[in-house]
CSV table of C-alpha atoms in Angstrom, one decimal:
chain,number,residue,atom,x,y,z
N,1,MET,CA,-39.1,-91.0,35.4
N,2,THR,CA,-38.4,-90.0,31.8
N,3,THR,CA,-35.9,-87.4,30.7
N,4,LYS,CA,-36.7,-85.0,27.9
N,5,LYS,CA,-34.0,-85.2,25.2
N,6,ILE,CA,-32.2,-81.9,24.4
N,7,ALA,CA,-31.1,-81.8,20.8
N,8,VAL,CA,-27.5,-80.9,20.4
N,9,ALA,CA,-28.1,-78.4,17.6
N,10,LEU,CA,-26.7,-75.2,16.3
N,11,GLU,CA,-30.0,-73.3,16.8
N,12,TYR,CA,-29.7,-73.8,20.6
N,13,ALA,CA,-26.4,-71.9,20.6
N,14,ILE,CA,-27.7,-69.2,18.3
N,15,VAL,CA,-30.7,-68.6,20.5
N,16,LYS,CA,-28.5,-68.6,23.6
N,17,GLY,CA,-26.2,-66.0,22.0
N,18,LEU,CA,-29.2,-63.9,20.9
N,19,CYS,CA,-30.6,-64.0,24.4
N,20,GLU,CA,-27.2,-62.7,25.7
N,21,LYS,CA,-26.8,-59.9,23.3
N,22,PHE,CA,-30.0,-59.0,21.4
N,23,GLU,CA,-32.2,-56.3,22.9
N,24,GLY,CA,-35.6,-57.8,22.3
N,25,LEU,CA,-37.6,-61.0,22.5
N,26,VAL,CA,-36.1,-64.1,21.1
N,27,TYR,CA,-38.1,-67.1,19.8
N,28,LEU,CA,-36.8,-70.6,19.4
N,29,THR,CA,-38.9,-72.6,17.0
N,30,ALA,CA,-39.0,-76.3,16.4
N,31,ARG,CA,-41.0,-78.9,14.5
N,32,ASN,CA,-41.1,-81.2,17.5
N,33,GLU,CA,-42.8,-79.2,20.3
N,34,GLU,CA,-41.6,-81.4,23.1
N,35,ARG,CA,-37.9,-81.1,22.2
N,36,GLY,CA,-38.3,-77.4,21.4
N,37,LYS,CA,-39.8,-76.7,24.8
N,38,ALA,CA,-37.1,-78.8,26.5
N,39,SER,CA,-34.4,-76.7,24.9
N,40,VAL,CA,-36.2,-73.5,26.0
N,41,ALA,CA,-36.5,-74.9,29.5
N,42,LYS,CA,-32.8,-75.6,29.6
N,43,LEU,CA,-32.0,-72.1,28.5
N,44,LYS,CA,-34.2,-70.7,31.2
N,45,GLU,CA,-32.3,-72.8,33.7
N,46,LEU,CA,-29.2,-70.8,32.6
N,47,GLY,CA,-31.0,-67.5,33.3
N,48,PHE,CA,-32.2,-66.7,29.8
N,49,SER,CA,-35.8,-65.9,28.7
N,50,PRO,CA,-36.4,-67.3,25.2
N,51,LEU,CA,-39.9,-67.9,24.0
N,52,PHE,CA,-41.1,-71.0,22.1
N,53,HIS,CA,-43.4,-71.5,19.1
N,54,GLN,CA,-44.0,-74.6,17.1
N,55,LEU,CA,-42.9,-74.3,13.5
N,56,ASP,CA,-42.6,-76.9,10.8
N,57,ILE,CA,-41.2,-75.2,7.7
N,58,LYS,CA,-42.4,-78.0,5.5
N,59,ASP,CA,-46.0,-77.4,6.5
N,60,GLN,CA,-47.7,-74.3,5.2
N,61,PRO,CA,-50.4,-74.1,7.9
N,62,SER,CA,-47.7,-74.3,10.6
N,63,VAL,CA,-45.9,-71.4,8.9
N,64,ASP,CA,-49.1,-69.4,8.5
N,65,ARG,CA,-49.9,-69.9,12.2
N,66,PHE,CA,-46.5,-68.6,13.2
N,67,LYS,CA,-46.8,-65.6,10.9
N,68,GLU,CA,-50.1,-64.6,12.3
N,69,TYR,CA,-48.9,-65.1,15.9
N,70,ILE,CA,-45.9,-62.8,15.3
N,71,LYS,CA,-48.1,-60.3,13.5
N,72,THR,CA,-50.8,-60.2,16.2
N,73,GLN,CA,-48.5,-60.3,19.2
N,74,HIS,CA,-45.6,-58.1,18.0
N,75,GLY,CA,-46.6,-56.4,14.8
N,76,GLY,CA,-43.4,-57.4,13.1
N,77,LEU,CA,-39.9,-58.7,13.6
N,78,ASP,CA,-36.3,-57.4,13.4
N,79,LEU,CA,-34.3,-60.6,12.8
N,80,LEU,CA,-34.9,-63.9,11.1
N,81,VAL,CA,-32.4,-66.8,11.3
N,82,ASN,CA,-33.2,-69.7,9.0
N,83,ASN,CA,-31.4,-72.7,10.3
N,84,ALA,CA,-33.8,-75.6,10.0
N,85,ALA,CA,-32.5,-78.4,7.7
N,86,ILE,CA,-32.1,-82.1,7.3
N,87,ALA,CA,-29.2,-84.3,6.1
N,88,TYR,CA,-29.2,-88.0,5.3
N,89,LYS,CA,-26.5,-90.1,6.9
N,90,MET,CA,-24.0,-92.0,4.7
N,91,ASP,CA,-25.7,-95.3,5.5
N,92,ALA,CA,-29.2,-94.1,4.7
N,93,THR,CA,-31.3,-96.8,2.9
N,94,GLU,CA,-33.6,-94.4,1.1
N,95,SER,CA,-33.0,-94.1,-2.7
N,96,PHE,CA,-31.1,-91.1,-3.8
N,97,GLY,CA,-34.3,-89.8,-5.5
N,98,GLU,CA,-36.2,-89.9,-2.2
N,99,GLN,CA,-33.3,-88.3,-0.4
N,100,ALA,CA,-33.2,-85.5,-3.0
N,101,GLU,CA,-36.9,-84.9,-2.9
N,102,ASN,CA,-37.1,-84.7,0.9
N,103,THR,CA,-33.9,-82.7,1.3
N,104,ILE,CA,-34.9,-80.0,-1.3
N,105,ALA,CA,-38.4,-79.9,0.2
N,106,VAL,CA,-37.1,-79.0,3.6
N,107,ASN,CA,-33.8,-77.2,3.1
N,108,TYR,CA,-34.7,-75.1,0.1
N,109,PHE,CA,-38.4,-74.9,-0.3
N,110,GLY,CA,-39.0,-74.9,3.5
N,111,THR,CA,-36.7,-72.0,3.9
N,112,LEU,CA,-38.3,-70.2,1.0
N,113,ARG,CA,-41.8,-70.8,2.5
N,114,VAL,CA,-40.8,-69.2,5.8
N,115,CYS,CA,-39.2,-66.2,4.0
N,116,ASN,CA,-42.3,-65.6,1.9
N,117,ALA,CA,-44.4,-65.6,5.0
N,118,LEU,CA,-42.2,-63.5,7.3
N,119,PHE,CA,-40.5,-61.1,4.9
N,120,PRO,CA,-43.5,-58.7,4.9
N,121,LEU,CA,-43.2,-58.5,8.7
N,122,LEU,CA,-39.6,-57.4,8.7
N,123,ARG,CA,-39.1,-53.9,10.2
N,124,THR,CA,-36.8,-51.2,8.8
N,125,ASN,CA,-33.1,-52.3,9.2
N,126,GLY,CA,-34.2,-55.9,9.7
N,127,ARG,CA,-31.7,-58.7,9.1
N,128,VAL,CA,-32.0,-62.2,7.7
N,129,VAL,CA,-29.4,-64.9,8.1
N,130,ASN,CA,-29.8,-68.0,5.9
N,131,VAL,CA,-27.6,-70.8,7.3
N,132,SER,CA,-25.9,-72.5,4.4
N,133,SER,CA,-22.8,-74.7,4.4
N,134,SER,CA,-19.4,-75.2,2.8
N,135,ALA,CA,-21.4,-77.6,0.7
N,136,GLY,CA,-23.4,-74.6,-0.5
N,137,HIS,CA,-20.5,-73.0,-2.3
N,138,LEU,CA,-21.2,-72.7,-6.0
N,139,SER,CA,-18.1,-74.7,-6.9
N,140,ARG,CA,-19.8,-77.8,-5.4
N,141,ILE,CA,-21.9,-78.1,-8.6
N,142,PRO,CA,-19.7,-79.9,-11.1
N,143,SER,CA,-21.5,-78.7,-14.3
N,144,VAL,CA,-20.2,-75.4,-15.8
N,145,ASP,CA,-23.6,-74.9,-17.4
N,146,LEU,CA,-25.5,-75.3,-14.2
N,147,ARG,CA,-23.1,-73.0,-12.3
N,148,ALA,CA,-23.7,-70.4,-15.0
N,149,LYS,CA,-27.5,-70.7,-14.4
N,150,PHE,CA,-27.1,-70.4,-10.6
N,151,SER,CA,-24.8,-67.4,-11.0
N,152,ASP,CA,-26.9,-65.6,-13.6
N,153,ALA,CA,-27.3,-62.0,-12.4
N,154,ASN,CA,-30.9,-62.0,-13.6
N,155,LEU,CA,-31.8,-65.3,-11.9
N,156,THR,CA,-35.3,-65.1,-10.3
N,157,VAL,CA,-36.8,-67.1,-7.5
N,158,GLU,CA,-39.1,-68.7,-10.0
N,159,ASN,CA,-36.3,-69.9,-12.2
N,160,LEU,CA,-34.3,-71.0,-9.1
N,161,ASN,CA,-37.3,-73.1,-8.0
N,162,LYS,CA,-37.2,-74.7,-11.5
N,163,LEU,CA,-33.6,-75.6,-11.1
N,164,MET,CA,-34.3,-77.2,-7.7
N,165,GLU,CA,-37.2,-79.1,-9.2
N,166,LYS,CA,-35.1,-80.3,-12.1
N,167,PHE,CA,-32.5,-81.7,-9.7
N,168,VAL,CA,-35.2,-83.7,-7.9
N,169,LYS,CA,-36.5,-85.0,-11.3
N,170,ASP,CA,-33.0,-85.9,-12.4
N,171,ALA,CA,-32.3,-87.6,-9.1
N,172,LYS,CA,-35.5,-89.7,-9.3
N,173,GLU,CA,-34.5,-90.7,-12.8
N,174,ASN,CA,-31.0,-91.5,-11.7
N,175,LYS,CA,-29.6,-88.9,-14.0
N,176,HIS,CA,-28.2,-86.4,-11.4
N,177,GLN,CA,-24.6,-87.2,-12.0
N,178,GLN,CA,-25.0,-87.4,-15.8
N,179,GLU,CA,-26.7,-83.9,-15.7
N,180,GLY,CA,-23.9,-82.4,-13.7
N,181,TRP,CA,-25.4,-82.1,-10.2
N,182,GLY,CA,-22.9,-84.3,-8.4
N,183,ASN,CA,-23.9,-86.8,-5.8
N,184,SER,CA,-25.0,-84.7,-2.7
N,185,SER,CA,-28.6,-83.7,-2.3
N,186,TYR,CA,-27.6,-81.7,0.8
N,187,GLY,CA,-25.0,-79.8,-1.2
N,188,VAL,CA,-27.5,-78.9,-4.0
N,189,SER,CA,-30.0,-77.8,-1.4
N,190,LYS,CA,-27.5,-75.5,0.2
N,191,VAL,CA,-26.3,-74.1,-3.1
N,192,GLY,CA,-30.0,-73.3,-3.6
N,193,VAL,CA,-30.1,-71.5,-0.3
N,194,SER,CA,-26.9,-69.5,-1.1
N,195,ALA,CA,-28.3,-68.5,-4.5
N,196,LEU,CA,-31.7,-67.6,-3.0
N,197,THR,CA,-29.9,-65.3,-0.6
N,198,VAL,CA,-28.4,-63.3,-3.5
N,199,ILE,CA,-31.8,-63.0,-5.2
N,200,GLN,CA,-33.5,-61.9,-2.0
N,201,GLN,CA,-31.0,-59.2,-1.4
N,202,ARG,CA,-31.4,-57.9,-4.9
N,203,ILE,CA,-35.2,-57.7,-4.4
N,204,PHE,CA,-34.8,-55.9,-1.0
N,205,ASP,CA,-32.4,-53.4,-2.6
N,206,LYS,CA,-35.0,-52.5,-5.2
N,207,GLU,CA,-38.1,-52.3,-3.0
N,208,GLN,CA,-39.8,-49.0,-2.4
N,209,PRO,CA,-40.1,-47.7,0.2
N,210,ASN,CA,-36.8,-49.3,1.1
N,211,ARG,CA,-36.5,-50.9,4.5
N,212,ASN,CA,-32.8,-51.4,4.4
N,213,ILE,CA,-33.0,-55.1,4.9
N,214,SER,CA,-29.9,-57.2,4.8
N,215,VAL,CA,-29.8,-60.9,3.8
N,216,ASN,CA,-26.7,-63.0,4.1
N,217,SER,CA,-25.9,-66.7,4.0
N,218,VAL,CA,-23.3,-68.4,6.3
N,219,HIS,CA,-21.3,-71.5,6.5
N,220,PRO,CA,-21.1,-72.1,10.4
N,221,GLY,CA,-18.4,-74.7,10.1
N,222,TYR,CA,-18.3,-78.4,10.8
N,223,VAL,CA,-20.0,-78.4,14.1
N,224,ASP,CA,-20.4,-81.2,16.7
N,225,THR,CA,-24.2,-81.7,16.5
N,226,ASP,CA,-26.7,-84.5,16.2
N,227,MET,CA,-26.9,-83.7,12.5
N,228,THR,CA,-23.1,-84.4,12.0
N,229,SER,CA,-23.2,-87.5,14.2
N,230,HIS,CA,-20.9,-85.5,16.5
N,231,LYS,CA,-18.0,-85.7,14.1
N,232,GLY,CA,-17.6,-81.9,13.7
N,233,PRO,CA,-14.6,-80.4,15.5
N,234,LEU,CA,-16.4,-77.1,16.4
N,235,THR,CA,-18.6,-76.7,19.4
N,236,ILE,CA,-22.1,-75.3,18.9
N,237,GLU,CA,-20.9,-72.0,20.4
N,238,GLU,CA,-18.1,-71.8,17.9
N,239,GLY,CA,-20.6,-72.6,15.1
N,240,ALA,CA,-22.9,-69.9,16.3
N,241,ARG,CA,-20.3,-67.1,16.1
N,242,ALA,CA,-20.7,-66.2,12.4
N,243,PRO,CA,-24.5,-66.4,12.4
N,244,LEU,CA,-24.5,-64.2,15.5
N,245,TYR,CA,-22.1,-61.8,13.8
N,246,LEU,CA,-24.4,-61.4,10.9
N,247,SER,CA,-27.4,-61.1,13.2
N,248,LEU,CA,-26.0,-58.4,15.4
N,249,ASP,CA,-22.8,-56.7,14.2
N,250,SER,CA,-22.5,-56.9,10.5
N,251,ASN,CA,-23.3,-54.4,7.8
N,252,LEU,CA,-22.9,-56.9,5.0
N,253,LYS,CA,-25.6,-57.4,2.4
N,254,GLY,CA,-26.1,-60.4,0.1
N,255,LYS,CA,-22.8,-62.1,1.0
N,256,TYR,CA,-21.7,-65.6,1.6
N,257,VAL,CA,-19.8,-65.7,4.9
N,258,TRP,CA,-17.4,-68.3,6.4
N,259,PHE,CA,-17.4,-69.6,9.9
N,260,ASP,CA,-14.6,-67.2,10.9
N,261,SER,CA,-16.9,-64.3,9.8
N,262,HIS,CA,-15.0,-63.4,6.7
N,263,VAL,CA,-16.6,-63.0,3.3
N,264,VAL,CA,-16.0,-65.7,0.8
N,265,ASP,CA,-16.5,-65.3,-3.0
N,266,TRP,CA,-19.4,-67.6,-3.6
N,267,TYR,CA,-18.7,-67.5,-7.3
N,268,GLY,CA,-15.1,-68.5,-6.9
N,269,ALA,CA,-13.4,-71.5,-8.4
N,270,SER,CA,-13.2,-73.2,-5.1
N,271,ALA,CA,-14.3,-72.8,-1.4
N,272,PRO,CA,-11.6,-72.2,1.2
């Protein structure tokens, strides 16, 4: 007899919380179909009714299939929580350049790929929650010049993409610290997600007709998950509180929110 492994992950608790409080259908998506279905089965044992769909945010055909499924089956969606991400362990043997390329490809460009596909399907008053990190605070970028570029009020998605691509290039050439990026590919990827959130909100605010869409980024806290090697002090339920607040109860727009659900100045000199 084999036992299907349940990933100890933040998205499990977020989906559980949405099933408890959201008046509508809730999808859990996962790159690994077996593990995703196992998580859904576990939630069903607890009396909830989530649905599953395979989704690999790094794979455009997978994203396209999910988009067409949602469009065909439901016509649109009211809430999108972008939580998928990777993080290399401290003892990873891959070169920093490889780590940077893969981390940015998933955490930043993968998130952007899903947003580009699903944003047209968002209904009026829809909400988007981009799961960032304390590492995604602007102060994590050492370079004053780079921070100015990220915080530019006229920064576009295209130019943000170029910043992310430059980081990967610098990392591959072993110039990332010299160029002021610091030494965390995960951190740069999450700064990118936080900056993307600000741009996305600006775009939604200007669209006509206006759908009153809100986009916020959130640091869920240091959570006890497989990704953190179970070193985080917060339970997955505690880590899900702020994402659920932004999903269901908040009227915030374009903000960077801490795990206790209070707004943090993303542009500030330091994170809390």
